[in-house]
mmCIF file with all atom_site columns, C-alpha atoms and ligand atoms in Angstrom:
data_model
loop_
_atom_site.group_PDB
_atom_site.id
_atom_site.type_symbol
_atom_site.label_atom_id
_atom_site.label_alt_id
_atom_site.label_comp_id
_atom_site.label_asym_id
_atom_site.label_entity_id
_atom_site.label_seq_id
_atom_site.pdbx_PDB_ins_code
_atom_site.Cartn_x
_atom_site.Cartn_y
_atom_site.Cartn_z
_atom_site.occupancy
_atom_site.B_iso_or_equiv
_atom_site.pdbx_formal_charge
_atom_site.auth_seq_id
_atom_site.auth_comp_id
_atom_site.auth_asym_id
_atom_site.auth_atom_id
_atom_site.pdbx_PDB_model_num
ATOM   1   C CA  . MET A 1 1   ? -0.376  -0.407 0.014   1.00 86.00 ? 1   MET A CA  1
ATOM   2   C CA  . LYS A 1 2   ? 1.005   3.783  -0.627  1.00 94.00 ? 2   LYS A CA  1
ATOM   3   C CA  . ARG A 1 3   ? 2.662   5.691  2.041   1.00 97.00 ? 3   ARG A CA  1
ATOM   4   C CA  . ILE A 1 4   ? 1.267   9.035  2.117   1.00 98.00 ? 4   ILE A CA  1
ATOM   5   C CA  . ALA A 1 5   ? 2.200   11.716 4.331   1.00 98.00 ? 5   ALA A CA  1
ATOM   6   C CA  . LEU A 1 6   ? 0.383   14.235 4.994   1.00 98.00 ? 6   LEU A CA  1
ATOM   7   C CA  . TYR A 1 7   ? 2.421   17.974 5.272   1.00 98.00 ? 7   TYR A CA  1
ATOM   8   C CA  . PRO A 1 8   ? -0.111  20.511 6.314   1.00 98.00 ? 8   PRO A CA  1
ATOM   9   C CA  . GLY A 1 9   ? 0.498   24.278 7.401   1.00 97.00 ? 9   GLY A CA  1
ATOM   10  C CA  . SER A 1 10  ? -0.415  27.923 6.561   1.00 97.00 ? 10  SER A CA  1
ATOM   11  C CA  . PHE A 1 11  ? 2.948   28.199 4.269   1.00 97.00 ? 11  PHE A CA  1
ATOM   12  C CA  . ASP A 1 12  ? 2.883   31.903 4.705   1.00 97.00 ? 12  ASP A CA  1
ATOM   13  C CA  . PRO A 1 13  ? 5.359   31.970 3.271   1.00 97.00 ? 13  PRO A CA  1
ATOM   14  C CA  . LEU A 1 14  ? 6.584   28.769 2.443   1.00 98.00 ? 14  LEU A CA  1
ATOM   15  C CA  . THR A 1 15  ? 10.499  28.563 3.495   1.00 97.00 ? 15  THR A CA  1
ATOM   16  C CA  . ARG A 1 16  ? 13.140  26.208 3.068   1.00 97.00 ? 16  ARG A CA  1
ATOM   17  C CA  . GLY A 1 17  ? 12.939  24.970 6.600   1.00 97.00 ? 17  GLY A CA  1
ATOM   18  C CA  . HIS A 1 18  ? 9.916   23.359 4.907   1.00 97.00 ? 18  HIS A CA  1
ATOM   19  C CA  . ILE A 1 19  ? 11.261  22.572 1.402   1.00 98.00 ? 19  ILE A CA  1
ATOM   20  C CA  . ASN A 1 20  ? 13.812  20.714 3.164   1.00 97.00 ? 20  ASN A CA  1
ATOM   21  C CA  . ILE A 1 21  ? 11.631  18.824 5.245   1.00 98.00 ? 21  ILE A CA  1
ATOM   22  C CA  . VAL A 1 22  ? 9.183   18.210 1.949   1.00 98.00 ? 22  VAL A CA  1
ATOM   23  C CA  . GLU A 1 23  ? 12.475  16.201 0.622   1.00 98.00 ? 23  GLU A CA  1
ATOM   24  C CA  . ARG A 1 24  ? 13.311  14.699 3.455   1.00 98.00 ? 24  ARG A CA  1
ATOM   25  C CA  . GLY A 1 25  ? 9.682   12.981 3.360   1.00 98.00 ? 25  GLY A CA  1
ATOM   26  C CA  . THR A 1 26  ? 9.677   12.461 0.002   1.00 98.00 ? 26  THR A CA  1
ATOM   27  C CA  . ARG A 1 27  ? 12.879  10.121 1.325   1.00 98.00 ? 27  ARG A CA  1
ATOM   28  C CA  . ILE A 1 28  ? 11.159  8.352  3.881   1.00 98.00 ? 28  ILE A CA  1
ATOM   29  C CA  . PHE A 1 29  ? 6.915   7.913  2.485   1.00 98.00 ? 29  PHE A CA  1
ATOM   30  C CA  . ASP A 1 30  ? 5.822   7.214  -1.165  1.00 98.00 ? 30  ASP A CA  1
ATOM   31  C CA  . GLU A 1 31  ? 3.885   10.709 -1.358  1.00 98.00 ? 31  GLU A CA  1
ATOM   32  C CA  . VAL A 1 32  ? 4.110   14.131 0.644   1.00 98.00 ? 32  VAL A CA  1
ATOM   33  C CA  . VAL A 1 33  ? 0.752   15.726 0.131   1.00 98.00 ? 33  VAL A CA  1
ATOM   34  C CA  . VAL A 1 34  ? 1.545   19.766 0.953   1.00 98.00 ? 34  VAL A CA  1
ATOM   35  C CA  . SER A 1 35  ? -1.627  20.909 1.513   1.00 98.00 ? 35  SER A CA  1
ATOM   36  C CA  . VAL A 1 36  ? -2.264  24.858 2.705   1.00 98.00 ? 36  VAL A CA  1
ATOM   37  C CA  . ALA A 1 37  ? -5.174  25.340 5.618   1.00 97.00 ? 37  ALA A CA  1
ATOM   38  C CA  . HIS A 1 38  ? -7.659  28.163 4.332   1.00 95.00 ? 38  HIS A CA  1
ATOM   39  C CA  . ASN A 1 39  ? -10.303 29.810 6.431   1.00 80.00 ? 39  ASN A CA  1
ATOM   40  C CA  . LEU A 1 40  ? -7.414  29.917 9.147   1.00 72.00 ? 40  LEU A CA  1
ATOM   41  C CA  . SER A 1 41  ? -8.825  32.547 12.239  1.00 82.00 ? 41  SER A CA  1
ATOM   42  C CA  . LYS A 1 42  ? -5.503  34.694 11.550  1.00 82.00 ? 42  LYS A CA  1
ATOM   43  C CA  . LYS A 1 43  ? -5.011  37.013 8.820   1.00 90.00 ? 43  LYS A CA  1
ATOM   44  C CA  . THR A 1 44  ? -2.537  35.568 6.108   1.00 95.00 ? 44  THR A CA  1
ATOM   45  C CA  . THR A 1 45  ? -0.095  37.905 4.061   1.00 95.00 ? 45  THR A CA  1
ATOM   46  C CA  . PHE A 1 46  ? -0.501  35.607 1.293   1.00 96.00 ? 46  PHE A CA  1
ATOM   47  C CA  . THR A 1 47  ? -4.118  34.225 -0.216  1.00 95.00 ? 47  THR A CA  1
ATOM   48  C CA  . LEU A 1 48  ? -4.823  30.534 -0.486  1.00 97.00 ? 48  LEU A CA  1
ATOM   49  C CA  . GLU A 1 49  ? -4.618  31.171 -4.576  1.00 97.00 ? 49  GLU A CA  1
ATOM   50  C CA  . GLU A 1 50  ? -0.275  32.881 -3.975  1.00 97.00 ? 50  GLU A CA  1
ATOM   51  C CA  . ARG A 1 51  ? 0.598   29.814 -1.471  1.00 97.00 ? 51  ARG A CA  1
ATOM   52  C CA  . LEU A 1 52  ? -1.024  27.701 -3.558  1.00 98.00 ? 52  LEU A CA  1
ATOM   53  C CA  . GLU A 1 53  ? 0.617   28.885 -6.915  1.00 98.00 ? 53  GLU A CA  1
ATOM   54  C CA  . ILE A 1 54  ? 4.339   29.204 -5.242  1.00 98.00 ? 54  ILE A CA  1
ATOM   55  C CA  . LEU A 1 55  ? 3.831   25.555 -3.882  1.00 98.00 ? 55  LEU A CA  1
ATOM   56  C CA  . LYS A 1 56  ? 3.187   24.098 -7.495  1.00 98.00 ? 56  LYS A CA  1
ATOM   57  C CA  . GLU A 1 57  ? 6.111   26.163 -8.856  1.00 98.00 ? 57  GLU A CA  1
ATOM   58  C CA  . THR A 1 58  ? 8.711   25.303 -5.937  1.00 98.00 ? 58  THR A CA  1
ATOM   59  C CA  . PHE A 1 59  ? 7.496   21.785 -6.535  1.00 98.00 ? 59  PHE A CA  1
ATOM   60  C CA  . ARG A 1 60  ? 6.973   21.638 -10.144 1.00 98.00 ? 60  ARG A CA  1
ATOM   61  C CA  . ASP A 1 61  ? 9.599   18.654 -10.709 1.00 97.00 ? 61  ASP A CA  1
ATOM   62  C CA  . HIS A 1 62  ? 9.313   17.206 -7.705  1.00 98.00 ? 62  HIS A CA  1
ATOM   63  C CA  . SER A 1 63  ? 7.201   13.157 -8.555  1.00 98.00 ? 63  SER A CA  1
ATOM   64  C CA  . LYS A 1 64  ? 6.527   12.533 -4.819  1.00 98.00 ? 64  LYS A CA  1
ATOM   65  C CA  . VAL A 1 65  ? 5.092   15.651 -3.607  1.00 98.00 ? 65  VAL A CA  1
ATOM   66  C CA  . ARG A 1 66  ? 1.374   16.785 -4.471  1.00 98.00 ? 66  ARG A CA  1
ATOM   67  C CA  . VAL A 1 67  ? -0.281  20.032 -3.287  1.00 98.00 ? 67  VAL A CA  1
ATOM   68  C CA  . ASP A 1 68  ? -3.739  20.739 -2.172  1.00 98.00 ? 68  ASP A CA  1
ATOM   69  C CA  . TYR A 1 69  ? -5.390  22.764 0.257   1.00 98.00 ? 69  TYR A CA  1
ATOM   70  C CA  . PHE A 1 70  ? -8.323  22.148 2.737   1.00 98.00 ? 70  PHE A CA  1
ATOM   71  C CA  . ASP A 1 71  ? -10.811 23.973 5.128   1.00 96.00 ? 71  ASP A CA  1
ATOM   72  C CA  . GLY A 1 72  ? -12.419 23.009 8.353   1.00 96.00 ? 72  GLY A CA  1
ATOM   73  C CA  . LEU A 1 73  ? -10.840 19.880 10.868  1.00 97.00 ? 73  LEU A CA  1
ATOM   74  C CA  . LEU A 1 74  ? -7.555  18.592 9.671   1.00 98.00 ? 74  LEU A CA  1
ATOM   75  C CA  . VAL A 1 75  ? -7.787  14.273 10.665  1.00 98.00 ? 75  VAL A CA  1
ATOM   76  C CA  . ASN A 1 76  ? -11.221 15.128 8.634   1.00 98.00 ? 76  ASN A CA  1
ATOM   77  C CA  . TYR A 1 77  ? -9.025  15.837 5.884   1.00 98.00 ? 77  TYR A CA  1
ATOM   78  C CA  . ALA A 1 78  ? -6.559  12.992 6.755   1.00 98.00 ? 78  ALA A CA  1
ATOM   79  C CA  . ARG A 1 79  ? -9.801  10.440 6.150   1.00 98.00 ? 79  ARG A CA  1
ATOM   80  C CA  . THR A 1 80  ? -10.425 12.075 2.896   1.00 98.00 ? 80  THR A CA  1
ATOM   81  C CA  . LEU A 1 81  ? -7.118  11.833 1.613   1.00 97.00 ? 81  LEU A CA  1
ATOM   82  C CA  . GLY A 1 82  ? -6.766  8.119  2.755   1.00 97.00 ? 82  GLY A CA  1
ATOM   83  C CA  . THR A 1 83  ? -3.908  8.610  5.155   1.00 98.00 ? 83  THR A CA  1
ATOM   84  C CA  . ASN A 1 84  ? -3.015  8.661  8.672   1.00 97.00 ? 84  ASN A CA  1
ATOM   85  C CA  . ILE A 1 85  ? 0.019   9.426  8.555   1.00 98.00 ? 85  ILE A CA  1
ATOM   86  C CA  . LEU A 1 86  ? 0.754   13.458 9.616   1.00 98.00 ? 86  LEU A CA  1
ATOM   87  C CA  . LEU A 1 87  ? 4.101   14.736 8.507   1.00 98.00 ? 87  LEU A CA  1
ATOM   88  C CA  . ARG A 1 88  ? 5.077   18.036 10.877  1.00 98.00 ? 88  ARG A CA  1
ATOM   89  C CA  . GLY A 1 89  ? 8.916   19.737 11.208  1.00 97.00 ? 89  GLY A CA  1
ATOM   90  C CA  . LEU A 1 90  ? 10.517  20.594 14.734  1.00 97.00 ? 90  LEU A CA  1
ATOM   91  C CA  . ARG A 1 91  ? 12.892  23.835 15.384  1.00 94.00 ? 91  ARG A CA  1
ATOM   92  C CA  . THR A 1 92  ? 12.803  24.328 19.249  1.00 91.00 ? 92  THR A CA  1
ATOM   93  C CA  . VAL A 1 93  ? 10.724  23.653 22.554  1.00 92.00 ? 93  VAL A CA  1
ATOM   94  C CA  . SER A 1 94  ? 8.088   25.818 22.162  1.00 90.00 ? 94  SER A CA  1
ATOM   95  C CA  . ASP A 1 95  ? 7.469   24.473 18.917  1.00 93.00 ? 95  ASP A CA  1
ATOM   96  C CA  . PHE A 1 96  ? 7.201   21.335 20.530  1.00 95.00 ? 96  PHE A CA  1
ATOM   97  C CA  . GLU A 1 97  ? 5.145   22.402 23.164  1.00 96.00 ? 97  GLU A CA  1
ATOM   98  C CA  . TYR A 1 98  ? 2.184   23.712 20.644  1.00 96.00 ? 98  TYR A CA  1
ATOM   99  C CA  . GLU A 1 99  ? 3.094   20.753 18.044  1.00 97.00 ? 99  GLU A CA  1
ATOM   100 C CA  . LEU A 1 100 ? 2.804   18.048 21.174  1.00 98.00 ? 100 LEU A CA  1
ATOM   101 C CA  . ARG A 1 101 ? -0.587  19.789 22.257  1.00 98.00 ? 101 ARG A CA  1
ATOM   102 C CA  . MET A 1 102 ? -2.167  19.864 18.237  1.00 98.00 ? 102 MET A CA  1
ATOM   103 C CA  . ALA A 1 103 ? -0.388  16.137 18.409  1.00 98.00 ? 103 ALA A CA  1
ATOM   104 C CA  . LEU A 1 104 ? -2.773  14.762 21.235  1.00 98.00 ? 104 LEU A CA  1
ATOM   105 C CA  . ALA A 1 105 ? -5.830  17.002 20.102  1.00 98.00 ? 105 ALA A CA  1
ATOM   106 C CA  . ASN A 1 106 ? -5.474  15.263 16.403  1.00 98.00 ? 106 ASN A CA  1
ATOM   107 C CA  . LYS A 1 107 ? -5.492  11.805 17.834  1.00 98.00 ? 107 LYS A CA  1
ATOM   108 C CA  . SER A 1 108 ? -7.993  12.159 20.185  1.00 98.00 ? 108 SER A CA  1
ATOM   109 C CA  . LEU A 1 109 ? -10.279 13.118 17.481  1.00 98.00 ? 109 LEU A CA  1
ATOM   110 C CA  . SER A 1 110 ? -9.127  10.462 15.270  1.00 98.00 ? 110 SER A CA  1
ATOM   111 C CA  . PRO A 1 111 ? -7.266  7.628  17.327  1.00 98.00 ? 111 PRO A CA  1
ATOM   112 C CA  . GLU A 1 112 ? -5.778  5.764  13.999  1.00 97.00 ? 112 GLU A CA  1
ATOM   113 C CA  . LEU A 1 113 ? -3.591  9.204  12.888  1.00 98.00 ? 113 LEU A CA  1
ATOM   114 C CA  . GLU A 1 114 ? 0.232   8.983  13.842  1.00 98.00 ? 114 GLU A CA  1
ATOM   115 C CA  . THR A 1 115 ? 1.947   12.288 14.371  1.00 98.00 ? 115 THR A CA  1
ATOM   116 C CA  . VAL A 1 116 ? 5.733   11.851 13.135  1.00 98.00 ? 116 VAL A CA  1
ATOM   117 C CA  . PHE A 1 117 ? 8.104   14.768 13.966  1.00 98.00 ? 117 PHE A CA  1
ATOM   118 C CA  . MET A 1 118 ? 10.934  15.659 11.639  1.00 98.00 ? 118 MET A CA  1
ATOM   119 C CA  . VAL A 1 119 ? 13.960  17.632 13.401  1.00 96.00 ? 119 VAL A CA  1
ATOM   120 C CA  . THR A 1 120 ? 14.879  20.582 11.032  1.00 94.00 ? 120 THR A CA  1
ATOM   121 C CA  . GLU A 1 121 ? 18.396  20.879 10.067  1.00 93.00 ? 121 GLU A CA  1
ATOM   122 C CA  . SER A 1 122 ? 20.963  23.327 11.851  1.00 90.00 ? 122 SER A CA  1
ATOM   123 C CA  . ASP A 1 123 ? 20.391  25.652 8.229   1.00 92.00 ? 123 ASP A CA  1
ATOM   124 C CA  . TYR A 1 124 ? 16.871  26.148 9.462   1.00 92.00 ? 124 TYR A CA  1
ATOM   125 C CA  . GLY A 1 125 ? 16.294  26.027 12.917  1.00 91.00 ? 125 GLY A CA  1
ATOM   126 C CA  . HIS A 1 126 ? 16.268  29.733 13.186  1.00 91.00 ? 126 HIS A CA  1
ATOM   127 C CA  . ILE A 1 127 ? 13.290  30.294 10.404  1.00 94.00 ? 127 ILE A CA  1
ATOM   128 C CA  . SER A 1 128 ? 10.338  31.610 11.340  1.00 94.00 ? 128 SER A CA  1
ATOM   129 C CA  . SER A 1 129 ? 7.680   33.521 8.952   1.00 94.00 ? 129 SER A CA  1
ATOM   130 C CA  . SER A 1 130 ? 7.258   36.440 11.289  1.00 93.00 ? 130 SER A CA  1
ATOM   131 C CA  . LEU A 1 131 ? 11.060  36.738 11.365  1.00 95.00 ? 131 LEU A CA  1
ATOM   132 C CA  . ILE A 1 132 ? 11.157  36.955 7.931   1.00 96.00 ? 132 ILE A CA  1
ATOM   133 C CA  . LYS A 1 133 ? 7.928   39.266 7.489   1.00 95.00 ? 133 LYS A CA  1
ATOM   134 C CA  . GLU A 1 134 ? 10.362  41.648 9.478   1.00 94.00 ? 134 GLU A CA  1
ATOM   135 C CA  . ILE A 1 135 ? 13.524  41.441 7.609   1.00 95.00 ? 135 ILE A CA  1
ATOM   136 C CA  . VAL A 1 136 ? 11.981  41.246 4.564   1.00 94.00 ? 136 VAL A CA  1
ATOM   137 C CA  . SER A 1 137 ? 10.163  44.434 5.451   1.00 91.00 ? 137 SER A CA  1
ATOM   138 C CA  . LEU A 1 138 ? 12.859  46.033 6.869   1.00 92.00 ? 138 LEU A CA  1
ATOM   139 C CA  . GLY A 1 139 ? 14.461  45.963 3.669   1.00 91.00 ? 139 GLY A CA  1
ATOM   140 C CA  . GLY A 1 140 ? 16.374  43.372 4.596   1.00 94.00 ? 140 GLY A CA  1
ATOM   141 C CA  . SER A 1 141 ? 17.298  40.097 2.682   1.00 95.00 ? 141 SER A CA  1
ATOM   142 C CA  . ALA A 1 142 ? 16.095  36.484 3.562   1.00 96.00 ? 142 ALA A CA  1
ATOM   143 C CA  . ALA A 1 143 ? 17.818  34.452 0.893   1.00 96.00 ? 143 ALA A CA  1
ATOM   144 C CA  . ASP A 1 144 ? 18.607  32.039 2.799   1.00 96.00 ? 144 ASP A CA  1
ATOM   145 C CA  . MET A 1 145 ? 15.467  31.355 4.205   1.00 97.00 ? 145 MET A CA  1
ATOM   146 C CA  . VAL A 1 146 ? 13.245  31.531 1.551   1.00 97.00 ? 146 VAL A CA  1
ATOM   147 C CA  . PRO A 1 147 ? 13.318  30.750 -2.363  1.00 96.00 ? 147 PRO A CA  1
ATOM   148 C CA  . LYS A 1 148 ? 13.859  33.762 -4.104  1.00 96.00 ? 148 LYS A CA  1
ATOM   149 C CA  . LEU A 1 149 ? 10.525  33.774 -6.065  1.00 96.00 ? 149 LEU A CA  1
ATOM   150 C CA  . VAL A 1 150 ? 9.157   34.211 -2.501  1.00 97.00 ? 150 VAL A CA  1
ATOM   151 C CA  . GLU A 1 151 ? 11.534  36.813 -0.845  1.00 96.00 ? 151 GLU A CA  1
ATOM   152 C CA  . GLU A 1 152 ? 10.674  38.604 -4.526  1.00 95.00 ? 152 GLU A CA  1
ATOM   153 C CA  . LYS A 1 153 ? 6.472   38.157 -3.708  1.00 96.00 ? 153 LYS A CA  1
ATOM   154 C CA  . LEU A 1 154 ? 7.032   38.980 0.127   1.00 95.00 ? 154 LEU A CA  1
ATOM   155 C CA  . ARG A 1 155 ? 8.808   42.590 -0.734  1.00 94.00 ? 155 ARG A CA  1
ATOM   156 C CA  . GLY A 1 156 ? 6.835   43.881 -3.327  1.00 92.00 ? 156 GLY A CA  1
ATOM   157 C CA  . LYS A 1 157 ? 3.396   42.812 -0.814  1.00 90.00 ? 157 LYS A CA  1
ATOM   158 C CA  . LEU A 1 158 ? 4.838   44.035 1.906   1.00 87.00 ? 158 LEU A CA  1
ATOM   159 C CA  . LEU A 1 159 ? 6.450   47.135 0.995   1.00 79.00 ? 159 LEU A CA  1
ATOM   160 C CA  . ARG A 1 160 ? 2.894   48.143 -0.726  1.00 74.00 ? 160 ARG A CA  1
ATOM   161 C CA  . ASN A 1 161 ? 1.027   47.730 2.436   1.00 74.00 ? 161 ASN A CA  1
ATOM   162 C CA  . LEU A 1 162 ? 3.634   49.850 4.095   1.00 69.00 ? 162 LEU A CA  1
ATOM   163 C CA  . ARG A 1 163 ? 3.146   52.666 1.354   1.00 73.00 ? 163 ARG A CA  1
ATOM   164 C CA  . GLU A 1 164 ? -0.188  51.804 1.662   1.00 75.00 ? 164 GLU A CA  1
ATOM   165 C CA  . ALA A 1 165 ? -0.349  52.933 6.172   1.00 73.00 ? 165 ALA A CA  1
ATOM   166 C CA  . LYS A 1 166 ? 2.259   55.427 6.067   1.00 68.00 ? 166 LYS A CA  1
ATOM   167 C CA  . GLN A 1 167 ? 0.089   58.423 6.561   1.00 64.00 ? 167 GLN A CA  1
ATOM   168 C CA  . PRO A 1 168 ? 1.620   61.767 5.853   1.00 64.00 ? 168 PRO A CA  1
ATOM   169 C CA  . LEU A 1 169 ? 2.891   64.164 8.785   1.00 61.00 ? 169 LEU A CA  1
HETATM 170 O O1  . LIG B 2 .   ? 1.792   26.080 9.451   1.00 81.15 ? 1   LIG B O1  1
HETATM 171 P P1  . LIG B 2 .   ? 1.255   25.932 10.746  1.00 81.15 ? 1   LIG B P1  1
HETATM 172 O O2  . LIG B 2 .   ? 0.333   27.699 10.897  1.00 81.15 ? 1   LIG B O2  1
HETATM 173 O O3  . LIG B 2 .   ? 1.529   25.519 12.092  1.00 81.15 ? 1   LIG B O3  1
HETATM 174 O O4  . LIG B 2 .   ? 0.194   25.225 10.715  1.00 81.15 ? 1   LIG B O4  1
HETATM 175 C C1  . LIG B 2 .   ? -1.363  25.005 11.623  1.00 81.15 ? 1   LIG B C1  1
HETATM 176 C C2  . LIG B 2 .   ? -1.996  23.660 10.890  1.00 81.15 ? 1   LIG B C2  1
HETATM 177 C C3  . LIG B 2 .   ? -2.633  24.757 9.730   1.00 81.15 ? 1   LIG B C3  1
HETATM 178 C C4  . LIG B 2 .   ? -1.753  22.783 10.736  1.00 81.15 ? 1   LIG B C4  1
HETATM 179 C C5  . LIG B 2 .   ? -2.900  23.290 12.568  1.00 81.15 ? 1   LIG B C5  1
HETATM 180 O O5  . LIG B 2 .   ? -3.801  24.720 12.768  1.00 81.15 ? 1   LIG B O5  1
HETATM 181 C C6  . LIG B 2 .   ? -4.539  23.078 11.732  1.00 81.15 ? 1   LIG B C6  1
HETATM 182 O O6  . LIG B 2 .   ? -4.117  21.496 11.429  1.00 81.15 ? 1   LIG B O6  1
HETATM 183 N N1  . LIG B 2 .   ? -5.800  23.698 10.861  1.00 81.15 ? 1   LIG B N1  1
HETATM 184 C C7  . LIG B 2 .   ? -6.398  23.151 10.927  1.00 81.15 ? 1   LIG B C7  1
HETATM 185 C C8  . LIG B 2 .   ? -7.732  23.225 11.740  1.00 81.15 ? 1   LIG B C8  1
HETATM 186 C C9  . LIG B 2 .   ? -7.594  21.555 12.742  1.00 81.15 ? 1   LIG B C9  1
HETATM 187 O O7  . LIG B 2 .   ? -7.554  20.685 12.205  1.00 81.15 ? 1   LIG B O7  1
HETATM 188 N N2  . LIG B 2 .   ? -7.783  22.512 14.001  1.00 81.15 ? 1   LIG B N2  1
HETATM 189 C C10 . LIG B 2 .   ? -7.372  21.588 15.517  1.00 81.15 ? 1   LIG B C10 1
HETATM 190 C C11 . LIG B 2 .   ? -5.934  21.017 15.294  1.00 81.15 ? 1   LIG B C11 1
HETATM 191 S S1  . LIG B 2 .   ? -5.499  20.621 16.909  1.00 81.15 ? 1   LIG B S1  1
#
């Protein structure tokens, strides 16, 4: 039977850390489904369509990667995919606390679900979406944290937001 790992997230934006987890995931599983969470309560910088476009472009040549999105509960979506494997990356101790709570909640909703954690490689341990957005909006380079495509799109979007928000003195 084909072993499918579901790798869900906000991907706002997709980082080099995410890409590293997906690529390592494809060495363990037959297929990795990278799925964007839609309709989260938190406001995202990129729309669902933009995040999907970035993911599809990034994993264009990865035959074992499928890009998708989901609404509602993750456990229900995992069922529709026919998998019980959730893949998540771990960077820090604070990640662990959040991830543990989420894994336990998912397990109580769907006992057959197994969350598999993959520890970050050291090059990616410092990467976080909020840091990336701060660096880019202040004119710095996030080239070692995100693919070029993401940096360009993020710069355009954040600088535009900044210009619109700026009030004349
Ligand atoms: O990249 P993120 O923001 O850490 O991803 C979190 C995500 C999207 C995986 C999580 O919030 C999620 O699964 N949301 C879907 C709604 C859901 O099932 N919530 C209960 C999970 S405990």
